[in-house]
XYZ file of C-alpha atoms in Angstrom:
378
model
C -0.026 -0.128 0.308
C 1.173 3.454 -1.106
C 1.488 6.112 2.199
C -0.834 8.960 1.603
C -1.751 10.054 -1.608
C -1.280 6.997 -4.298
C -2.115 9.431 -7.238
C 0.144 12.444 -5.950
C 2.807 9.884 -5.308
C 2.741 8.586 -9.020
C 2.176 12.366 -10.274
C 5.002 13.050 -8.610
C 7.408 10.486 -9.639
C 6.330 11.450 -13.220
C 7.431 14.436 -13.035
C 11.056 13.427 -11.396
C 11.073 11.430 -14.731
C 10.720 14.351 -16.883
C 13.324 16.647 -14.785
C 15.979 13.729 -14.937
C 15.549 13.222 -18.752
C 15.429 17.169 -19.118
C 18.928 17.009 -17.188
C 20.413 14.804 -19.277
C 24.006 16.101 -20.638
C 23.905 18.965 -18.076
C 27.051 18.745 -17.247
C 27.173 16.976 -13.750
C 29.257 14.100 -15.188
C 32.296 14.571 -16.606
C 32.285 14.910 -20.457
C 35.517 14.331 -22.363
C 34.450 16.509 -25.403
C 33.785 19.210 -23.527
C 36.917 21.236 -22.354
C 36.537 22.130 -18.635
C 39.732 23.125 -16.946
C 40.761 20.556 -14.112
C 41.670 21.932 -10.715
C 44.882 21.704 -9.599
C 45.942 23.564 -6.316
C 47.797 26.382 -5.943
C 50.588 26.769 -3.440
C 50.240 30.533 -3.859
C 49.683 33.152 -0.757
C 45.539 33.222 -0.192
C 44.792 30.065 -2.532
C 42.801 27.105 -1.080
C 44.160 23.803 -0.041
C 43.036 20.730 1.654
C 42.298 21.276 5.747
C 45.801 20.144 7.568
C 43.776 18.886 10.264
C 41.634 16.312 7.912
C 44.774 15.822 4.803
C 42.606 13.077 2.907
C 39.702 15.186 2.096
C 39.991 16.185 -1.148
C 38.299 19.124 -3.606
C 34.341 18.520 -3.791
C 32.859 19.922 -7.127
C 35.480 21.088 -8.563
C 33.870 21.254 -11.881
C 30.054 21.508 -10.864
C 30.102 25.239 -11.539
C 29.627 24.411 -15.393
C 26.842 22.456 -14.832
C 24.051 24.028 -17.231
C 21.998 26.213 -14.865
C 18.185 25.239 -14.148
C 16.156 28.338 -14.857
C 18.309 31.723 -14.571
C 18.499 34.295 -17.797
C 21.761 35.163 -16.851
C 25.067 34.318 -15.222
C 25.067 37.166 -12.383
C 28.270 38.435 -11.775
C 29.924 38.566 -8.487
C 32.723 40.997 -6.891
C 35.885 39.733 -5.430
C 36.616 39.527 -1.821
C 38.503 42.336 -0.015
C 41.909 42.450 -0.746
C 44.164 40.120 1.312
C 46.228 42.514 3.394
C 43.216 45.301 3.454
C 41.923 46.808 6.564
C 38.496 45.416 5.848
C 40.212 41.853 5.263
C 42.182 41.935 8.422
C 38.875 42.952 10.295
C 37.217 39.891 9.165
C 40.056 37.812 9.909
C 41.032 39.042 13.087
C 37.139 38.007 13.926
C 36.828 34.561 12.708
C 40.407 33.976 14.960
C 38.873 34.875 17.660
C 35.264 33.785 17.267
C 35.780 30.847 15.298
C 38.798 29.250 17.398
C 38.538 25.640 18.855
C 36.867 25.569 22.231
C 40.209 24.869 23.774
C 42.029 27.441 22.431
C 43.392 30.377 24.772
C 42.033 33.232 21.772
C 38.454 31.774 21.868
C 36.052 34.623 22.217
C 32.791 33.375 21.546
C 29.794 33.294 23.514
C 27.685 30.197 24.138
C 24.925 31.653 21.824
C 27.486 32.271 19.139
C 28.481 28.601 19.202
C 24.797 27.392 19.126
C 24.146 29.188 16.651
C 27.370 27.465 14.730
C 25.984 24.284 15.523
C 22.073 25.616 14.943
C 22.660 26.270 10.931
C 25.667 23.959 10.297
C 23.825 20.612 8.502
C 27.109 19.786 6.723
C 26.503 16.551 5.202
C 26.505 14.245 8.163
C 24.920 11.410 9.322
C 20.438 12.227 9.854
C 21.123 15.440 9.331
C 21.946 15.909 5.273
C 23.214 19.404 3.640
C 22.082 23.037 4.350
C 19.068 22.762 1.412
C 17.252 20.347 3.582
C 17.331 22.889 6.532
C 15.998 25.760 4.046
C 13.061 23.410 2.824
C 12.400 22.667 6.421
C 12.282 26.468 7.305
C 10.490 27.643 4.599
C 7.757 24.336 5.233
C 6.767 25.526 8.691
C 6.089 29.018 7.327
C 3.893 27.233 4.457
C 2.211 25.296 7.084
C 1.256 28.210 8.965
C 0.207 30.531 6.224
C -1.848 27.638 5.456
C -0.809 27.654 1.704
C -3.097 25.581 -0.786
C -1.428 22.242 -2.297
C -1.508 24.740 -5.368
C 0.586 27.458 -3.884
C 3.025 24.636 -1.827
C 3.893 23.672 -5.319
C 4.847 27.129 -6.526
C 6.556 27.809 -3.543
C 8.811 24.872 -3.418
C 9.587 24.896 -7.001
C 10.840 28.383 -6.942
C 13.184 27.690 -3.964
C 14.743 24.812 -4.804
C 15.017 25.791 -8.535
C 16.487 29.081 -6.888
C 18.681 26.766 -4.501
C 19.575 24.456 -7.485
C 21.338 27.596 -9.604
C 22.852 28.829 -6.593
C 24.973 25.624 -6.198
C 26.370 25.872 -9.511
C 26.931 29.920 -9.555
C 28.469 29.512 -5.994
C 31.100 26.594 -7.154
C 31.879 28.369 -10.149
C 33.052 31.110 -8.421
C 34.689 29.496 -5.034
C 36.806 27.609 -7.766
C 37.458 30.910 -10.058
C 38.600 33.140 -6.850
C 40.400 29.935 -5.224
C 40.451 31.791 -1.509
C 41.783 29.999 1.221
C 39.981 28.977 4.300
C 40.877 30.205 7.664
C 42.394 26.912 8.669
C 45.020 27.792 5.896
C 44.567 31.784 5.968
C 45.194 32.534 9.542
C 47.921 29.823 9.968
C 50.226 30.968 6.935
C 49.360 34.368 6.667
C 52.905 35.722 7.473
C 54.870 35.225 4.132
C 57.368 32.836 5.861
C 54.744 30.321 6.379
C 53.425 27.838 3.910
C 54.796 26.410 0.642
C 55.246 29.675 -1.119
C 56.926 30.820 1.864
C 59.805 33.037 1.930
C 62.354 34.024 4.539
C 60.888 35.449 7.300
C 62.214 38.272 9.788
C 62.114 37.783 13.427
C 58.746 38.463 14.267
C 55.587 36.911 12.630
C 52.609 39.194 11.453
C 50.631 39.512 14.108
C 47.630 38.159 12.267
C 49.460 34.775 11.763
C 48.755 32.096 14.240
C 50.449 28.418 12.901
C 48.709 26.538 15.720
C 45.172 27.937 15.224
C 42.677 25.346 14.899
C 38.864 26.010 14.350
C 35.608 25.077 16.137
C 34.740 23.255 12.826
C 31.742 21.841 11.090
C 30.408 19.475 13.444
C 30.894 15.336 13.309
C 27.129 15.051 14.312
C 26.021 11.628 14.973
C 29.201 10.093 14.718
C 29.992 8.366 17.887
C 34.008 8.436 18.077
C 35.211 10.953 20.028
C 38.594 10.794 17.968
C 37.017 12.357 15.021
C 37.788 16.134 14.397
C 35.455 18.819 13.484
C 36.222 19.682 9.694
C 36.734 22.778 7.320
C 34.630 21.724 4.248
C 36.603 20.630 1.185
C 36.514 23.646 -1.300
C 37.694 27.163 -1.165
C 35.948 29.283 1.182
C 34.210 32.361 -1.297
C 31.830 32.656 -1.536
C 29.802 30.882 0.905
C 27.558 27.965 -0.059
C 25.361 28.414 2.981
C 24.838 32.071 2.656
C 24.065 31.562 -1.137
C 21.705 28.751 -0.378
C 20.156 30.445 2.509
C 19.564 33.845 0.702
C 18.321 32.335 -2.684
C 15.692 30.054 -1.138
C 14.589 32.701 1.234
C 14.235 35.547 -1.035
C 12.494 33.399 -3.556
C 9.912 32.489 -0.590
C 9.721 36.219 0.589
C 8.862 37.317 -3.232
C 6.320 34.473 -3.993
C 4.564 34.845 -0.628
C 4.346 38.590 -0.628
C 2.760 38.089 -4.115
C 0.106 36.130 -2.822
C -0.632 38.602 0.048
C 0.871 36.177 2.644
C 3.030 38.334 4.031
C 4.977 41.531 3.529
C 8.292 42.315 2.125
C 9.319 45.946 3.174
C 11.413 48.573 1.104
C 14.170 48.111 3.552
C 14.166 44.486 2.588
C 12.820 43.255 6.086
C 9.559 40.983 5.651
C 7.135 39.833 8.349
C 7.468 35.934 7.637
C 8.256 34.535 11.068
C 8.900 31.428 12.337
C 9.882 29.097 15.039
C 12.147 25.834 14.199
C 14.340 23.181 16.034
C 17.164 22.363 14.358
C 18.312 18.742 13.695
C 21.295 19.747 14.729
C 19.950 20.418 17.949
C 16.752 18.298 18.720
C 17.294 16.354 21.561
C 18.370 13.501 19.615
C 21.209 14.125 17.718
C 24.839 13.594 19.513
C 28.596 14.645 19.680
C 31.376 12.412 18.756
C 31.865 11.761 22.387
C 28.519 10.361 22.774
C 26.901 13.195 24.626
C 23.063 14.049 23.653
C 22.806 17.752 22.094
C 19.868 19.780 24.172
C 16.969 20.829 22.136
C 16.745 24.271 21.203
C 13.970 25.946 19.512
C 14.953 29.145 17.769
C 12.378 31.983 16.652
C 12.899 34.707 14.061
C 10.492 37.464 13.179
C 11.208 37.555 9.360
C 13.053 35.765 7.196
C 15.577 38.272 6.806
C 16.867 37.567 10.545
C 17.211 33.868 9.611
C 19.006 35.094 5.843
C 21.830 36.855 8.235
C 22.041 34.060 11.272
C 22.864 31.521 8.776
C 25.539 33.561 6.870
C 27.801 34.204 10.112
C 27.162 31.266 11.776
C 30.184 29.962 9.805
C 32.358 32.538 11.785
C 31.620 30.914 14.544
C 32.306 27.486 13.449
C 36.213 28.776 12.036
C 35.217 27.400 8.699
C 34.341 30.887 6.622
C 35.358 34.457 6.681
C 32.245 36.744 7.328
C 32.887 38.484 3.958
C 31.879 34.900 2.257
C 28.396 35.605 3.070
C 27.797 39.315 3.808
C 29.877 42.208 4.845
C 27.080 43.296 6.505
C 27.191 43.481 10.711
C 23.466 43.065 11.294
C 20.594 42.080 9.009
C 19.912 45.472 8.120
C 23.118 46.840 6.855
C 23.602 43.062 5.066
C 20.384 43.905 3.049
C 21.902 47.480 2.204
C 25.093 46.874 0.933
C 25.629 47.845 -2.319
C 29.290 45.793 -2.574
C 28.056 42.518 -4.384
C 30.403 40.451 -1.840
C 29.437 37.300 -0.569
C 26.831 34.521 -1.105
C 24.006 36.856 0.044
C 24.303 39.107 -2.526
C 24.571 36.500 -5.046
C 21.398 34.612 -3.730
C 19.328 37.429 -4.025
C 20.227 38.153 -7.000
C 19.251 34.130 -8.689
C 15.876 34.624 -6.492
C 14.910 38.034 -7.843
C 16.182 36.451 -11.514
C 14.138 33.730 -11.266
C 10.992 35.425 -9.401
C 11.119 38.151 -12.342
C 10.699 35.461 -14.887
C 7.281 35.447 -16.774
C 7.629 31.721 -17.227
C 9.830 29.213 -15.939
C 11.822 27.472 -18.604
C 15.305 25.900 -18.614
C 17.781 28.407 -18.937
C 18.483 29.083 -22.656
C 22.203 27.555 -23.739
C 23.488 30.976 -23.693
C 23.529 31.232 -20.283
C 26.917 30.182 -19.459
C 29.673 31.384 -16.811
C 32.439 33.958 -17.560
C 35.687 33.116 -18.594
C 37.407 31.007 -16.153
C 40.950 32.531 -16.609
C 39.886 35.766 -14.977
C 42.635 36.509 -12.775
C 41.829 35.759 -8.780
């Protein structure tokens, strides 16, 4: 016996098969006839390399930025991160050095709430948790239930947010490997020119922004019962943040659609009133740390999706796996929404959602929608 509505199940399966057929040859699988540059990590100062605490992790999704987009009508350009050595970069560097340090570090300056925020939003692909798009679907579903959406409205809503996230993954991963920026685990340990594979002879003193022994709190290894297993830095470059891009794309697509059907308000300043409460599966009273400790259950409340968008982005700083500008240069939800610098995953995700929602009809992206040349100088 089928669970639930058998007709709905069969219809959904048929739609799924059509989508699979539509995506054949989209570039997700390597094609020997298509010239896409292979990723070779660089020894240069500022470039991404494998997490030294997890040396076998490799480089995930290096070619994914060349997958054919789902629905966007143009490939949104993304500005470069603040220059290494600039005052803006130094401020973000200093923040993650203290806010994202391992709990045992002498330099850690992270509150209990900040640690909780980092773990609440983690969803780093571990057992029984899944990846960030699952969390964002959970959040939008809670709002859809509270708003009493019809079947048709739900179908449209979840189509929009998941198509937006599909294109968010493609664009974010293109720019990750284009800009090839180191993550904090390398950027803090090797900031001084005397450190790393491209080192030059150093002076007596290290640059104060360099700590060769720094460790991040790391993305949590939830539901893996082995205290020897370290938390980790994800295996791909830092900029832009996938969390920030996925979150902004899905939440903004939801805001645009729900406001269009009079289920809430999207204000001129970018704030909204799509309030929700949610128990993250990272903190549901069942998930466990590697030392077999059950985490407490936590209910988190948000006045609007703009608040969730910001907290989701900066949560990665508190784990020590991202610079804040990977998501946004804003210091709060309002400055995030007001930012005009086009730096980070939040503006990239917002642009993707706006583009898709503004299309007269959702159709597959035309063949002319391609990424900019890969040989741009990072």
